[in-house]
Amino acid sequence: MKSKLSVFIITYNEERILEKCLKKLYWAEEIVVVDSGSTDATLEICKKYGANVFYKEFNGFGKQKQFALEQTTNNWVLSLDADEILSDDLISEIKDLLKSNSNVYGYFIKRKHVFLGNIFNFGHESKQYILRFFDKRYGKFNNLDVHESILVQGKTKKINSYFLHFSYASLETYVTKLNRYTELYAKTKAAKNKNYNIIEIVFKVKFEFFKKYILELNFLNGIAGFHWAYLAGVYTYIKCIKTNELNVLNKKT
């Protein structure tokens, strides 16, 4: 007997690629969207594709996605971000798994990185397997504000197929997300009284570029791979100095 599937997504001003994401979900029995106050066409696009839309003030990715999970009505669920698009092979594979009767309660799916229109065939981001498809009776999200993950009690397995992650359409969208993620990072670290000295910052920034560009083979992704590695160093620098800045501000209040 085939199990029904609920797909859930959290959104905030995601009109850029959301429609392409939702178009690939025509076969799912339910689409749940939790929005945190979009001011663009996000909500109209969601309604166009029959999604059940809920509002929740954003309070960290882990809590936001757990809330979205709790709004679903089917046991088997698929967690997606608004800038992720399923491949046809992945859709077929998930459909087959929903018909099977196994003792596996969660599946890791390979995510291929797309940056500035380039699909990366090399690099850490294109080799990651992320747990996204699972039986919610055995799984839930942790409460991390950023870099959240799903915890499943029971057997898990990898899926052969992949989905595409259209992380950034432009440098403008990269900077917007960088600002949001580094703020969350700084709040987490400052709460633990973490402070970075200049030597630590210089080392971390240089090592991050070296790791991304050389060790993770992003140089094989061409000029886009260089940009990605360089910006990774910038991201590291910003999150360190934002943490230090927040520590100073906290001491003054």
PDB file of C-alpha atoms in Angstrom:
ATOM      1  CA  MET A   1       0.000   0.000   0.000  1.00  0.00           C
ATOM      2  CA  LYS A   2       1.440   3.370  -1.045  1.00  0.00           C
ATOM      3  CA  SER A   3       2.157   5.863   1.737  1.00  0.00           C
ATOM      4  CA  LYS A   4       1.077   9.465   1.244  1.00  0.00           C
ATOM      5  CA  LEU A   5       3.695  12.214   1.238  1.00  0.00           C
ATOM      6  CA  SER A   6       3.761  15.699   2.721  1.00  0.00           C
ATOM      7  CA  VAL A   7       6.406  18.173   1.555  1.00  0.00           C
ATOM      8  CA  PHE A   8       7.164  21.109   3.835  1.00  0.00           C
ATOM      9  CA  ILE A   9       9.079  24.328   3.115  1.00  0.00           C
ATOM     10  CA  ILE A  10       9.893  27.460   5.105  1.00  0.00           C
ATOM     11  CA  THR A  11       9.923  30.742   3.189  1.00  0.00           C
ATOM     12  CA  TYR A  12      10.829  34.397   3.391  1.00  0.00           C
ATOM     13  CA  ASN A  13      10.808  36.405   0.143  1.00  0.00           C
ATOM     14  CA  GLU A  14      11.533  33.376  -2.046  1.00  0.00           C
ATOM     15  CA  GLU A  15       9.887  34.412  -5.330  1.00  0.00           C
ATOM     16  CA  ARG A  16      13.193  34.030  -7.212  1.00  0.00           C
ATOM     17  CA  ILE A  17      12.996  30.249  -7.703  1.00  0.00           C
ATOM     18  CA  LEU A  18      10.088  29.065  -5.558  1.00  0.00           C
ATOM     19  CA  GLU A  19       7.801  28.405  -8.532  1.00  0.00           C
ATOM     20  CA  LYS A  20      10.332  26.026 -10.096  1.00  0.00           C
ATOM     21  CA  CYS A  21      10.575  24.240  -6.770  1.00  0.00           C
ATOM     22  CA  LEU A  22       6.797  23.860  -6.408  1.00  0.00           C
ATOM     23  CA  LYS A  23       6.295  22.750 -10.025  1.00  0.00           C
ATOM     24  CA  LYS A  24       8.263  19.600  -9.232  1.00  0.00           C
ATOM     25  CA  LEU A  25       5.929  18.716  -6.351  1.00  0.00           C
ATOM     26  CA  TYR A  26       2.795  18.059  -8.447  1.00  0.00           C
ATOM     27  CA  TRP A  27       2.789  14.397  -7.335  1.00  0.00           C
ATOM     28  CA  ALA A  28       2.864  15.025  -3.565  1.00  0.00           C
ATOM     29  CA  GLU A  29      -0.395  14.707  -1.638  1.00  0.00           C
ATOM     30  CA  GLU A  30       0.309  17.761   0.511  1.00  0.00           C
ATOM     31  CA  ILE A  31       2.531  20.848   0.419  1.00  0.00           C
ATOM     32  CA  VAL A  32       2.974  22.808   3.646  1.00  0.00           C
ATOM     33  CA  VAL A  33       4.632  26.231   3.645  1.00  0.00           C
ATOM     34  CA  VAL A  34       5.534  28.198   6.765  1.00  0.00           C
ATOM     35  CA  ASP A  35       6.239  31.835   5.942  1.00  0.00           C
ATOM     36  CA  SER A  36       7.846  34.414   8.216  1.00  0.00           C
ATOM     37  CA  GLY A  37       6.495  37.601   6.648  1.00  0.00           C
ATOM     38  CA  SER A  38       7.308  37.662   2.940  1.00  0.00           C
ATOM     39  CA  THR A  39       6.664  40.950   1.159  1.00  0.00           C
ATOM     40  CA  ASP A  40       7.245  39.746  -2.422  1.00  0.00           C
ATOM     41  CA  ALA A  41       5.152  37.303  -4.495  1.00  0.00           C
ATOM     42  CA  THR A  42       5.991  34.269  -2.342  1.00  0.00           C
ATOM     43  CA  LEU A  43       2.509  33.783  -0.889  1.00  0.00           C
ATOM     44  CA  GLU A  44       0.776  34.192  -4.255  1.00  0.00           C
ATOM     45  CA  ILE A  45       3.041  31.539  -5.779  1.00  0.00           C
ATOM     46  CA  CYS A  46       2.322  29.166  -2.888  1.00  0.00           C
ATOM     47  CA  LYS A  47      -1.423  29.561  -3.293  1.00  0.00           C
ATOM     48  CA  LYS A  48      -1.118  29.005  -7.054  1.00  0.00           C
ATOM     49  CA  TYR A  49       0.258  25.520  -6.378  1.00  0.00           C
ATOM     50  CA  GLY A  50      -2.254  24.652  -3.667  1.00  0.00           C
ATOM     51  CA  ALA A  51       0.093  24.849  -0.697  1.00  0.00           C
ATOM     52  CA  ASN A  52      -1.245  25.087   2.841  1.00  0.00           C
ATOM     53  CA  VAL A  53       0.359  28.294   4.107  1.00  0.00           C
ATOM     54  CA  PHE A  54       1.007  29.103   7.769  1.00  0.00           C
ATOM     55  CA  TYR A  55       2.658  32.108   9.367  1.00  0.00           C
ATOM     56  CA  LYS A  56       5.270  31.947  12.109  1.00  0.00           C
ATOM     57  CA  GLU A  57       7.713  34.589  13.230  1.00  0.00           C
ATOM     58  CA  PHE A  58      11.227  33.369  12.479  1.00  0.00           C
ATOM     59  CA  ASN A  59      13.118  32.207  15.560  1.00  0.00           C
ATOM     60  CA  GLY A  60      15.899  30.062  14.132  1.00  0.00           C
ATOM     61  CA  PHE A  61      15.901  27.436  11.388  1.00  0.00           C
ATOM     62  CA  GLY A  62      15.560  24.403  13.651  1.00  0.00           C
ATOM     63  CA  LYS A  63      12.441  25.672  15.416  1.00  0.00           C
ATOM     64  CA  GLN A  64      10.937  27.034  12.196  1.00  0.00           C
ATOM     65  CA  LYS A  65      11.299  23.736  10.367  1.00  0.00           C
ATOM     66  CA  GLN A  66      10.056  21.721  13.333  1.00  0.00           C
ATOM     67  CA  PHE A  67       6.929  23.892  13.375  1.00  0.00           C
ATOM     68  CA  ALA A  68       6.471  23.278   9.644  1.00  0.00           C
ATOM     69  CA  LEU A  69       6.887  19.543  10.188  1.00  0.00           C
ATOM     70  CA  GLU A  70       4.182  19.598  12.857  1.00  0.00           C
ATOM     71  CA  GLN A  71       1.696  21.120  10.397  1.00  0.00           C
ATOM     72  CA  THR A  72       1.916  18.139   8.021  1.00  0.00           C
ATOM     73  CA  THR A  73      -0.795  15.481   8.082  1.00  0.00           C
ATOM     74  CA  ASN A  74       1.025  12.483   6.563  1.00  0.00           C
ATOM     75  CA  ASN A  75       3.601  10.267   8.259  1.00  0.00           C
ATOM     76  CA  TRP A  76       6.122  10.341   5.428  1.00  0.00           C
ATOM     77  CA  VAL A  77       7.532  13.815   4.815  1.00  0.00           C
ATOM     78  CA  LEU A  78      10.095  15.543   2.635  1.00  0.00           C
ATOM     79  CA  SER A  79      11.871  18.663   3.871  1.00  0.00           C
ATOM     80  CA  LEU A  80      12.839  21.121   1.125  1.00  0.00           C
ATOM     81  CA  ASP A  81      14.221  24.636   0.979  1.00  0.00           C
ATOM     82  CA  ALA A  82      12.599  27.094  -1.408  1.00  0.00           C
ATOM     83  CA  ASP A  83      15.719  27.199  -3.594  1.00  0.00           C
ATOM     84  CA  GLU A  84      15.926  23.429  -4.083  1.00  0.00           C
ATOM     85  CA  ILE A  85      14.576  21.518  -7.090  1.00  0.00           C
ATOM     86  CA  LEU A  86      14.020  17.765  -7.293  1.00  0.00           C
ATOM     87  CA  SER A  87      15.451  15.810 -10.202  1.00  0.00           C
ATOM     88  CA  ASP A  88      13.127  13.507 -12.148  1.00  0.00           C
ATOM     89  CA  ASP A  89      15.162  10.490 -11.051  1.00  0.00           C
ATOM     90  CA  LEU A  90      14.753  11.474  -7.407  1.00  0.00           C
ATOM     91  CA  ILE A  91      10.992  11.835  -7.803  1.00  0.00           C
ATOM     92  CA  SER A  92      10.779   8.336  -9.274  1.00  0.00           C
ATOM     93  CA  GLU A  93      12.947   6.902  -6.522  1.00  0.00           C
ATOM     94  CA  ILE A  94      10.886   8.491  -3.736  1.00  0.00           C
ATOM     95  CA  LYS A  95       7.656   7.251  -5.353  1.00  0.00           C
ATOM     96  CA  ASP A  96       9.035   3.706  -5.353  1.00  0.00           C
ATOM     97  CA  LEU A  97      10.119   3.984  -1.711  1.00  0.00           C
ATOM     98  CA  LEU A  98       6.641   5.160  -0.703  1.00  0.00           C
ATOM     99  CA  LYS A  99       5.270   1.902  -2.147  1.00  0.00           C
ATOM    100  CA  SER A 100       7.790  -0.271  -0.330  1.00  0.00           C
ATOM    101  CA  ASN A 101       7.432  -1.746   3.121  1.00  0.00           C
ATOM    102  CA  SER A 102      10.867  -1.586   4.736  1.00  0.00           C
ATOM    103  CA  ASN A 103      12.332  -0.987   8.172  1.00  0.00           C
ATOM    104  CA  VAL A 104      14.093   2.217   7.031  1.00  0.00           C
ATOM    105  CA  TYR A 105      12.758   5.391   8.662  1.00  0.00           C
ATOM    106  CA  GLY A 106      14.920   8.079   7.063  1.00  0.00           C
ATOM    107  CA  TYR A 107      16.762   8.654   3.780  1.00  0.00           C
ATOM    108  CA  PHE A 108      19.800  10.801   2.999  1.00  0.00           C
ATOM    109  CA  ILE A 109      19.659  12.554  -0.385  1.00  0.00           C
ATOM    110  CA  LYS A 110      22.583  13.950  -2.359  1.00  0.00           C
ATOM    111  CA  ARG A 111      22.431  17.710  -2.927  1.00  0.00           C
ATOM    112  CA  LYS A 112      24.176  19.234  -5.957  1.00  0.00           C
ATOM    113  CA  HIS A 113      25.343  22.798  -5.543  1.00  0.00           C
ATOM    114  CA  VAL A 114      24.427  25.459  -8.138  1.00  0.00           C
ATOM    115  CA  PHE A 115      26.234  28.791  -7.853  1.00  0.00           C
ATOM    116  CA  LEU A 116      25.715  31.741 -10.230  1.00  0.00           C
ATOM    117  CA  GLY A 117      24.063  29.395 -12.723  1.00  0.00           C
ATOM    118  CA  ASN A 118      26.846  26.780 -12.640  1.00  0.00           C
ATOM    119  CA  ILE A 119      26.183  23.217 -11.470  1.00  0.00           C
ATOM    120  CA  PHE A 120      29.161  22.128  -9.376  1.00  0.00           C
ATOM    121  CA  ASN A 121      30.299  18.567 -10.026  1.00  0.00           C
ATOM    122  CA  PHE A 122      33.134  18.953  -7.533  1.00  0.00           C
ATOM    123  CA  GLY A 123      33.381  20.368  -4.045  1.00  0.00           C
ATOM    124  CA  HIS A 124      32.023  19.512  -0.626  1.00  0.00           C
ATOM    125  CA  GLU A 125      28.627  21.102  -1.290  1.00  0.00           C
ATOM    126  CA  SER A 126      27.945  18.755  -4.217  1.00  0.00           C
ATOM    127  CA  LYS A 127      28.926  15.618  -2.337  1.00  0.00           C
ATOM    128  CA  GLN A 128      26.808  16.094   0.756  1.00  0.00           C
ATOM    129  CA  TYR A 129      24.088  13.619   1.646  1.00  0.00           C
ATOM    130  CA  ILE A 130      21.419  15.282   3.758  1.00  0.00           C
ATOM    131  CA  LEU A 131      18.607  13.567   5.634  1.00  0.00           C
ATOM    132  CA  ARG A 132      15.433  15.062   4.149  1.00  0.00           C
ATOM    133  CA  PHE A 133      12.961  12.211   3.509  1.00  0.00           C
ATOM    134  CA  PHE A 134      11.706  10.444   6.630  1.00  0.00           C
ATOM    135  CA  ASP A 135       8.862   9.041   8.702  1.00  0.00           C
ATOM    136  CA  LYS A 136       7.988  11.831  11.126  1.00  0.00           C
ATOM    137  CA  ARG A 137       6.890   9.346  13.768  1.00  0.00           C
ATOM    138  CA  TYR A 138      10.587   8.599  14.212  1.00  0.00           C
ATOM    139  CA  GLY A 139      12.188  11.951  13.406  1.00  0.00           C
ATOM    140  CA  LYS A 140      12.347  15.603  14.378  1.00  0.00           C
ATOM    141  CA  PHE A 141      14.581  18.673  14.025  1.00  0.00           C
ATOM    142  CA  ASN A 142      17.079  19.864  16.573  1.00  0.00           C
ATOM    143  CA  ASN A 143      16.724  23.426  17.904  1.00  0.00           C
ATOM    144  CA  LEU A 144      19.829  24.946  16.313  1.00  0.00           C
ATOM    145  CA  ASP A 145      19.308  28.467  14.963  1.00  0.00           C
ATOM    146  CA  VAL A 146      21.475  27.675  11.919  1.00  0.00           C
ATOM    147  CA  HIS A 147      22.860  24.473  10.375  1.00  0.00           C
ATOM    148  CA  GLU A 148      19.864  22.582  11.740  1.00  0.00           C
ATOM    149  CA  SER A 149      19.474  18.858  11.130  1.00  0.00           C
ATOM    150  CA  ILE A 150      16.917  16.053  11.380  1.00  0.00           C
ATOM    151  CA  LEU A 151      17.328  13.406  14.053  1.00  0.00           C
ATOM    152  CA  VAL A 152      15.817  10.003  13.236  1.00  0.00           C
ATOM    153  CA  GLN A 153      15.463   7.146  15.695  1.00  0.00           C
ATOM    154  CA  GLY A 154      15.906   4.027  13.622  1.00  0.00           C
ATOM    155  CA  LYS A 155      17.554   2.786  10.465  1.00  0.00           C
ATOM    156  CA  THR A 156      18.544   5.265   7.756  1.00  0.00           C
ATOM    157  CA  LYS A 157      19.822   4.837   4.212  1.00  0.00           C
ATOM    158  CA  LYS A 158      21.187   6.843   1.254  1.00  0.00           C
ATOM    159  CA  ILE A 159      19.163   7.542  -1.892  1.00  0.00           C
ATOM    160  CA  ASN A 160      20.995   7.269  -5.238  1.00  0.00           C
ATOM    161  CA  SER A 161      19.422  10.309  -6.921  1.00  0.00           C
ATOM    162  CA  TYR A 162      19.956  14.015  -6.178  1.00  0.00           C
ATOM    163  CA  PHE A 163      18.286  17.407  -6.003  1.00  0.00           C
ATOM    164  CA  LEU A 164      19.714  20.748  -7.118  1.00  0.00           C
ATOM    165  CA  HIS A 165      20.428  23.558  -4.679  1.00  0.00           C
ATOM    166  CA  PHE A 166      20.214  26.943  -6.393  1.00  0.00           C
ATOM    167  CA  SER A 167      21.924  28.672  -3.518  1.00  0.00           C
ATOM    168  CA  TYR A 168      22.439  32.168  -4.942  1.00  0.00           C
ATOM    169  CA  ALA A 169      21.146  33.797  -8.120  1.00  0.00           C
ATOM    170  CA  SER A 170      23.503  36.747  -7.815  1.00  0.00           C
ATOM    171  CA  LEU A 171      26.072  38.334  -5.531  1.00  0.00           C
ATOM    172  CA  GLU A 172      23.260  40.499  -4.165  1.00  0.00           C
ATOM    173  CA  THR A 173      21.355  37.441  -2.928  1.00  0.00           C
ATOM    174  CA  TYR A 174      24.607  35.987  -1.570  1.00  0.00           C
ATOM    175  CA  VAL A 175      25.244  39.116   0.502  1.00  0.00           C
ATOM    176  CA  THR A 176      21.652  39.109   1.767  1.00  0.00           C
ATOM    177  CA  LYS A 177      21.921  35.514   2.966  1.00  0.00           C
ATOM    178  CA  LEU A 178      25.437  36.050   4.283  1.00  0.00           C
ATOM    179  CA  ASN A 179      24.151  38.859   6.477  1.00  0.00           C
ATOM    180  CA  ARG A 180      21.324  36.718   7.834  1.00  0.00           C
ATOM    181  CA  TYR A 181      23.409  33.622   8.533  1.00  0.00           C
ATOM    182  CA  THR A 182      26.333  35.492  10.089  1.00  0.00           C
ATOM    183  CA  GLU A 183      23.951  37.270  12.461  1.00  0.00           C
ATOM    184  CA  LEU A 184      22.562  33.930  13.635  1.00  0.00           C
ATOM    185  CA  TYR A 185      26.079  32.542  13.991  1.00  0.00           C
ATOM    186  CA  ALA A 186      27.235  35.566  16.004  1.00  0.00           C
ATOM    187  CA  LYS A 187      24.282  35.322  18.392  1.00  0.00           C
ATOM    188  CA  THR A 188      25.004  31.652  19.046  1.00  0.00           C
ATOM    189  CA  LYS A 189      28.725  32.192  19.676  1.00  0.00           C
ATOM    190  CA  ALA A 190      28.332  35.419  21.672  1.00  0.00           C
ATOM    191  CA  ALA A 191      25.884  33.637  23.975  1.00  0.00           C
ATOM    192  CA  LYS A 192      28.780  31.302  24.812  1.00  0.00           C
ATOM    193  CA  ASN A 193      31.157  34.280  25.296  1.00  0.00           C
ATOM    194  CA  LYS A 194      33.238  33.314  22.266  1.00  0.00           C
ATOM    195  CA  ASN A 195      35.654  35.980  21.068  1.00  0.00           C
ATOM    196  CA  TYR A 196      38.102  35.808  18.130  1.00  0.00           C
ATOM    197  CA  ASN A 197      41.569  37.377  18.261  1.00  0.00           C
ATOM    198  CA  ILE A 198      43.267  38.744  15.142  1.00  0.00           C
ATOM    199  CA  ILE A 199      45.584  35.753  14.694  1.00  0.00           C
ATOM    200  CA  GLU A 200      42.655  33.354  14.903  1.00  0.00           C
ATOM    201  CA  ILE A 201      40.655  35.379  12.378  1.00  0.00           C
ATOM    202  CA  VAL A 202      43.510  35.554   9.837  1.00  0.00           C
ATOM    203  CA  PHE A 203      44.189  31.828  10.148  1.00  0.00           C
ATOM    204  CA  LYS A 204      40.527  30.853   9.852  1.00  0.00           C
ATOM    205  CA  VAL A 205      39.940  33.055   6.774  1.00  0.00           C
ATOM    206  CA  LYS A 206      43.021  31.819   4.905  1.00  0.00           C
ATOM    207  CA  PHE A 207      42.407  28.202   5.797  1.00  0.00           C
ATOM    208  CA  GLU A 208      38.765  28.414   4.710  1.00  0.00           C
ATOM    209  CA  PHE A 209      39.783  29.602   1.229  1.00  0.00           C
ATOM    210  CA  PHE A 210      42.516  26.942   0.958  1.00  0.00           C
ATOM    211  CA  LYS A 211      40.135  24.225   2.108  1.00  0.00           C
ATOM    212  CA  LYS A 212      37.363  25.223  -0.289  1.00  0.00           C
ATOM    213  CA  TYR A 213      39.521  25.885  -3.333  1.00  0.00           C
ATOM    214  CA  ILE A 214      42.233  23.213  -3.066  1.00  0.00           C
ATOM    215  CA  LEU A 215      41.244  20.475  -0.619  1.00  0.00           C
ATOM    216  CA  GLU A 216      37.602  20.335  -1.736  1.00  0.00           C
ATOM    217  CA  LEU A 217      38.565  20.590  -5.447  1.00  0.00           C
ATOM    218  CA  ASN A 218      36.548  23.702  -6.239  1.00  0.00           C
ATOM    219  CA  PHE A 219      39.324  24.749  -8.646  1.00  0.00           C
ATOM    220  CA  LEU A 220      37.861  22.059 -10.944  1.00  0.00           C
ATOM    221  CA  ASN A 221      34.590  24.029 -11.061  1.00  0.00           C
ATOM    222  CA  GLY A 222      36.253  26.839 -13.026  1.00  0.00           C
ATOM    223  CA  ILE A 223      35.975  30.535 -12.231  1.00  0.00           C
ATOM    224  CA  ALA A 224      32.725  29.973 -10.331  1.00  0.00           C
ATOM    225  CA  GLY A 225      34.635  27.614  -8.044  1.00  0.00           C
ATOM    226  CA  PHE A 226      37.205  30.330  -7.321  1.00  0.00           C
ATOM    227  CA  HIS A 227      34.481  32.863  -6.508  1.00  0.00           C
ATOM    228  CA  TRP A 228      32.780  30.353  -4.213  1.00  0.00           C
ATOM    229  CA  ALA A 229      35.993  29.599  -2.305  1.00  0.00           C
ATOM    230  CA  TYR A 230      36.954  33.265  -1.965  1.00  0.00           C
ATOM    231  CA  LEU A 231      33.514  34.219  -0.677  1.00  0.00           C
ATOM    232  CA  ALA A 232      33.726  31.378   1.845  1.00  0.00           C
ATOM    233  CA  GLY A 233      36.720  33.193   3.323  1.00  0.00           C
ATOM    234  CA  VAL A 234      34.757  36.454   3.381  1.00  0.00           C
ATOM    235  CA  TYR A 235      31.883  34.676   5.136  1.00  0.00           C
ATOM    236  CA  THR A 236      34.286  33.372   7.793  1.00  0.00           C
ATOM    237  CA  TYR A 237      35.724  36.856   8.351  1.00  0.00           C
ATOM    238  CA  ILE A 238      32.293  38.482   8.703  1.00  0.00           C
ATOM    239  CA  LYS A 239      30.964  35.908  11.179  1.00  0.00           C
ATOM    240  CA  CYS A 240      34.062  36.295  13.371  1.00  0.00           C
ATOM    241  CA  ILE A 241      33.976  40.091  13.566  1.00  0.00           C
ATOM    242  CA  LYS A 242      30.190  40.106  14.025  1.00  0.00           C
ATOM    243  CA  THR A 243      30.659  37.822  17.011  1.00  0.00           C
ATOM    244  CA  ASN A 244      33.247  40.187  18.500  1.00  0.00           C
ATOM    245  CA  GLU A 245      31.022  43.190  17.789  1.00  0.00           C
ATOM    246  CA  LEU A 246      28.075  41.554  19.535  1.00  0.00           C
ATOM    247  CA  ASN A 247      30.216  40.757  22.569  1.00  0.00           C
ATOM    248  CA  VAL A 248      31.170  44.438  22.863  1.00  0.00           C
ATOM    249  CA  LEU A 249      27.546  45.553  22.526  1.00  0.00           C
ATOM    250  CA  ASN A 250      26.385  43.017  25.124  1.00  0.00           C
ATOM    251  CA  LYS A 251      28.911  44.319  27.647  1.00  0.00           C
ATOM    252  CA  LYS A 252      27.608  47.867  27.205  1.00  0.00           C
ATOM    253  CA  THR A 253      23.977  46.909  27.905  1.00  0.00           C
TER     254      THR A 253
END
